[in-house]
Short mmCIF file of C-alpha atoms in Angstrom, two decimals:
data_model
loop_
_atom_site.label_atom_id
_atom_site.label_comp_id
_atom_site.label_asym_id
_atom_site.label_seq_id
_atom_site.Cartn_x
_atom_site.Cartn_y
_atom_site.Cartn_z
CA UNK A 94 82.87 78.56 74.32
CA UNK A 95 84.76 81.74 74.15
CA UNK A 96 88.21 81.80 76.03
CA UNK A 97 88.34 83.92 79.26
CA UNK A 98 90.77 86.11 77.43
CA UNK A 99 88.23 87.63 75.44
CA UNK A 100 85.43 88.17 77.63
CA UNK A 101 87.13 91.23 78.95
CA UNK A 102 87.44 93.28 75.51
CA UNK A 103 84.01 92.37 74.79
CA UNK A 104 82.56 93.33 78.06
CA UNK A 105 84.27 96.83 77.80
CA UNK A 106 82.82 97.41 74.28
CA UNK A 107 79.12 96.98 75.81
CA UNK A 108 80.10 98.69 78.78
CA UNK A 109 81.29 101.79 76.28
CA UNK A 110 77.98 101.53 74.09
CA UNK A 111 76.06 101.64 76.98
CA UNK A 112 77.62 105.00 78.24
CA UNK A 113 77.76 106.51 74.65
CA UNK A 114 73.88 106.29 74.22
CA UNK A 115 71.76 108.31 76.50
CA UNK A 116 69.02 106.17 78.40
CA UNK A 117 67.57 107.40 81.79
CA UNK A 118 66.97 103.57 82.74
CA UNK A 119 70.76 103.73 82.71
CA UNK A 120 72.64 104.27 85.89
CA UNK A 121 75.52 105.69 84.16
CA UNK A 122 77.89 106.04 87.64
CA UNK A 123 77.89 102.51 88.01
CA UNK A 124 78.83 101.73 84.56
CA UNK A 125 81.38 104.26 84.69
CA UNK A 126 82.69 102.39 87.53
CA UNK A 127 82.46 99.21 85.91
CA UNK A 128 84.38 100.95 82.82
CA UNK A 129 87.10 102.12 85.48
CA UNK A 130 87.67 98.21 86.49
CA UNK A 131 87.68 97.27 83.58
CA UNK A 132 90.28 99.06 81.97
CA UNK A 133 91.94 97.72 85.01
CA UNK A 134 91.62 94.13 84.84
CA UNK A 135 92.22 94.78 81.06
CA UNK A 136 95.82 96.38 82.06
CA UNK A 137 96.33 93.37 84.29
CA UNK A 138 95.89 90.68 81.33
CA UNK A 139 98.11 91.98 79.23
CA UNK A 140 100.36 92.41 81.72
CA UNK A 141 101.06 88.98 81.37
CA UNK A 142 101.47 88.88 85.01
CA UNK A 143 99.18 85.90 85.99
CA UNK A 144 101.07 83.69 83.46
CA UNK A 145 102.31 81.26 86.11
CA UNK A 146 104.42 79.15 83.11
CA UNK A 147 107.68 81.15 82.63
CA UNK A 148 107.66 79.68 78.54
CA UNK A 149 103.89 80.56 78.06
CA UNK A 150 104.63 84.43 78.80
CA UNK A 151 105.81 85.95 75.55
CA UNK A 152 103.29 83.62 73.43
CA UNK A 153 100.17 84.66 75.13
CA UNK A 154 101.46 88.47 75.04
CA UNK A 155 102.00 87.97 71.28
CA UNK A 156 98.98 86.17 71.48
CA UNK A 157 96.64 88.72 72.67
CA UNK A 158 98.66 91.68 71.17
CA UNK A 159 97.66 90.54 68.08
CA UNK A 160 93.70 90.36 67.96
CA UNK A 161 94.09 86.33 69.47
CA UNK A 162 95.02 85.47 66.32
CA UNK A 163 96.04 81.76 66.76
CA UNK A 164 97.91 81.31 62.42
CA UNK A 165 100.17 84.07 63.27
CA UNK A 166 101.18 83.36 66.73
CA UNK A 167 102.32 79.89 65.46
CA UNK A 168 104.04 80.96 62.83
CA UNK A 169 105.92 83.37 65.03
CA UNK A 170 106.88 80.75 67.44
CA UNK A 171 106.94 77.80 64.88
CA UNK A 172 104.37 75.82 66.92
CA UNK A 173 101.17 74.33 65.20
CA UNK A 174 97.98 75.73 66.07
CA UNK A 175 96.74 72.88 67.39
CA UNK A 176 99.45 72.70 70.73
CA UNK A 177 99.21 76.51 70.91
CA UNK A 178 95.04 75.95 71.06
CA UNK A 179 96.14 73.57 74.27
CA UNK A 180 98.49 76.27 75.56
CA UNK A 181 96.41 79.12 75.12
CA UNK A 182 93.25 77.35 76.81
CA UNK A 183 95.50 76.35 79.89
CA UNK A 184 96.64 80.27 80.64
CA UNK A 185 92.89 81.25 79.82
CA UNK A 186 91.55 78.72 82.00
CA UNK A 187 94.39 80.24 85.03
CA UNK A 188 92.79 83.44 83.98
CA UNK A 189 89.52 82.57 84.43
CA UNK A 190 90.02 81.10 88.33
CA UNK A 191 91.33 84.29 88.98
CA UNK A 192 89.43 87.03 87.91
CA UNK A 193 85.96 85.51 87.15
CA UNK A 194 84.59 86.11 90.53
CA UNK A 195 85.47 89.78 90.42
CA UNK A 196 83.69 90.18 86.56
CA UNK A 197 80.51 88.45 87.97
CA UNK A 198 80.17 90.84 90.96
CA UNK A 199 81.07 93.88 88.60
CA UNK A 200 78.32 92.43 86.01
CA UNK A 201 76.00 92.62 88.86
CA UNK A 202 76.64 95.74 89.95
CA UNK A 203 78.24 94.58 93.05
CA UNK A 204 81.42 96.93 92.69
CA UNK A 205 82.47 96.64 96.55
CA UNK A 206 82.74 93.11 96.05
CA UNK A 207 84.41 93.10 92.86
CA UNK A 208 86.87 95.46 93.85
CA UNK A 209 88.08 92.97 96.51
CA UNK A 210 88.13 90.12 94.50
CA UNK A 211 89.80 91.87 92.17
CA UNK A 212 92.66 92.96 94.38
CA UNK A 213 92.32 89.55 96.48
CA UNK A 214 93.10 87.94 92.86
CA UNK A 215 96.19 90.39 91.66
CA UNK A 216 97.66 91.34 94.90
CA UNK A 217 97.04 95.08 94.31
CA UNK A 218 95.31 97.16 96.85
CA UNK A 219 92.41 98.54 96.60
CA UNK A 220 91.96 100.60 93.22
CA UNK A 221 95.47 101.82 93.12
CA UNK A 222 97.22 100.94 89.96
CA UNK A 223 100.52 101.99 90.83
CA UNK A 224 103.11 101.39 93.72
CA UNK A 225 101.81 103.29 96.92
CA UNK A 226 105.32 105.68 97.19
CA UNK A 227 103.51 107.46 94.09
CA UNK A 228 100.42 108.17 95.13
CA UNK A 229 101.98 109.50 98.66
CA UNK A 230 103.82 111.90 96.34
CA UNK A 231 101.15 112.78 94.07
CA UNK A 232 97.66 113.22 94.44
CA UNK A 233 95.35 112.72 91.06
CA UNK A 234 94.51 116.28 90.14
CA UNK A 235 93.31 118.01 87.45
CA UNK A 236 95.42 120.41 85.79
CA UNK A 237 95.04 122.59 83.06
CA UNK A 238 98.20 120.74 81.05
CA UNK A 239 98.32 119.02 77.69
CA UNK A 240 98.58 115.03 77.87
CA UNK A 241 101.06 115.03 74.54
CA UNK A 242 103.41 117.20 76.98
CA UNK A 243 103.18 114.23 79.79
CA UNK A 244 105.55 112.01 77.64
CA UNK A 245 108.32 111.69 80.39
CA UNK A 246 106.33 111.33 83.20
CA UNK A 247 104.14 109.08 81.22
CA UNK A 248 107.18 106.71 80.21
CA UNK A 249 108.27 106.69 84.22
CA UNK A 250 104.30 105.84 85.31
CA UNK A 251 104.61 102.42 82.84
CA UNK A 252 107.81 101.23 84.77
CA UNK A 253 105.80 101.50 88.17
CA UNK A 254 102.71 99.70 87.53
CA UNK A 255 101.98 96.78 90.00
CA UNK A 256 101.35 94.75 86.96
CA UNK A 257 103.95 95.94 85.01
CA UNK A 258 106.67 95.07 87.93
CA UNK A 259 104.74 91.37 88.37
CA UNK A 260 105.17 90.61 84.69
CA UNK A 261 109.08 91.85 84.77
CA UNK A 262 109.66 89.92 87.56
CA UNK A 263 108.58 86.96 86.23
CA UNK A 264 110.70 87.76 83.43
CA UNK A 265 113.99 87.44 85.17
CA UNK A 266 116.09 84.39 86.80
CA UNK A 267 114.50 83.62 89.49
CA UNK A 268 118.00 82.24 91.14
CA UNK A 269 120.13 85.39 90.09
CA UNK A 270 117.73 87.64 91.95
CA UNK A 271 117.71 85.68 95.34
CA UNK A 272 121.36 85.75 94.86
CA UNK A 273 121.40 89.12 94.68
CA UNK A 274 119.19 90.16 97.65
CA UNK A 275 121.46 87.40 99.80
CA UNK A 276 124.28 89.88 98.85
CA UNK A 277 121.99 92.83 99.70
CA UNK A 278 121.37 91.76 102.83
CA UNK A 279 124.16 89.52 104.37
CA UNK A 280 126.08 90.76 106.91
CA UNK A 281 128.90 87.92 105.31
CA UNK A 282 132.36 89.85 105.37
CA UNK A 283 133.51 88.07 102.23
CA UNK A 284 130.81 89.67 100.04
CA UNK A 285 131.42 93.32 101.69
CA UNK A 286 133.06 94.89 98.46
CA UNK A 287 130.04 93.20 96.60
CA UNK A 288 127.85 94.50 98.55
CA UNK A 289 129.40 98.26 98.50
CA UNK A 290 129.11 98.25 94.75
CA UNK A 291 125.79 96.74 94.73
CA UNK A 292 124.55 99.42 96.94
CA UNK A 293 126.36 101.89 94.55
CA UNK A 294 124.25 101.01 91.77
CA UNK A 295 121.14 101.06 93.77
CA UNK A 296 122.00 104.22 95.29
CA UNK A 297 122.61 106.10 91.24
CA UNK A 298 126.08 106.38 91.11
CA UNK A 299 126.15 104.55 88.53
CA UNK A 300 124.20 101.71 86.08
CA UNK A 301 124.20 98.27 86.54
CA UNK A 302 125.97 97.98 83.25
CA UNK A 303 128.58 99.89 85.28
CA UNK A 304 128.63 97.98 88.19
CA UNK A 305 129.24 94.47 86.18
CA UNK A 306 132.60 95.94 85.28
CA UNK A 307 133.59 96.93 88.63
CA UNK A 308 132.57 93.73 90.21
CA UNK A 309 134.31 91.72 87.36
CA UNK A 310 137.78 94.05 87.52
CA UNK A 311 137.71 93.74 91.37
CA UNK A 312 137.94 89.87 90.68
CA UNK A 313 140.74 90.38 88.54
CA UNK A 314 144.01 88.71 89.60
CA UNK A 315 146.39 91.79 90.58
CA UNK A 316 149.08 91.43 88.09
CA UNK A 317 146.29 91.30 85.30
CA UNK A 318 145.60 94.80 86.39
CA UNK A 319 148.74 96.22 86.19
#
């Protein structure tokens, strides 16, 4: 049986074949829509971002960044193939529950209905693929502008995908960032000088690199300083 994980590339190549061969039996809007999703739910698996096992993450996205290629992955990770077979099946199988209801309406031309599922399963609305404050800025338009010239704007799209945001969040400790929004958000006098340089940071003024040193020298006993 072939693993979720790969259902998706294939589907896109028939998907593609379909559209590069004229046929009038064709409806080629639809499967232009279904080629839309698809690159979609595509973007969302390797992601990484419905990888619910913290340790799983990076071998999966090594996994399927490297044609599923189960030798190499184990070597990389020093694993045998066997107990990566096991982990690999698991995260396909977590795949699977979520997306397979939105592939089966899209293979039946039921884009509606895959559309929701496929939002209902990610937690992205509607078709939008990245964070709403960028779409109320910009509106897709055509413009008569050469993509290899779009290389910073390109670079600052990646960092504000909903998927790529889900799988970065899940990269991080999960107790340092609750600590941190506490901070954010307390109203505790003993963390007000925390907070102001937090909210320095946030606000540009400077890095978070940057900030680390000032919250580290302001803990500084005095006569260190001096």
């Amino acid at each position: 049986m072939m693993l979720f994980v790969k259902e998706l590339p294939e589907e896109i190549r028939e998907v593609t074949g379909r559209l590069t061969i004229w046929d009038e039996e064709t409806d080629r809007a639809l499967d232009r829509a279904r080629l839309n999703l698809l690159l979609r739910m595509s973007s969302y698996v390797y992601s990484c971002a419905w990888v619910t096992r913290r340790p799983l993450i990076e071998k999966v996205s090594f996994f399927i960044n490297n044609s599923f290629d189960y030798q190499k992955t184990a070597e990389k990770f020093g694993v045998s193939v066997k107990s990566l077979h096991v982990s690999i099946s698991y995260a396909s199988s977590q795949l699977k529950k979520r997306l397979y209801p939105a592939l089966e309406h899209l293979r039946e031309g039921n884009m509606g209905a895959a559309e929701e599922e496929f939002a209902k399963a990610t937690g992205v609305p509607g078709a939008n693929l990245f964070i709403k404050e960028i779409y109320d800025r910009c509106e897709p338009k055509a413009h008569s502008i050469d993509l290899a010239s779009c290389g910073n704007e390109l670079d600052f799209l990646s960092r504000y995908t909903y998927y790529g945001l889900s799988s970065e969040l899940y990269s991080l400790n999960k107790q340092k960032l609750e600590h941190l929004l506490y901070v954010l958000s307390s109203n505790d006098i003993r963390s007000a000088t925390e907070r102001a340089v937090l909210f320095n940071c946030l606000e540009g003024y400077y890095d978070a690199s940057k900030a680390m040193e000032v919250l580290a020298d302001s803990r500084r006993p005095k006569f260190l300083k001096d």
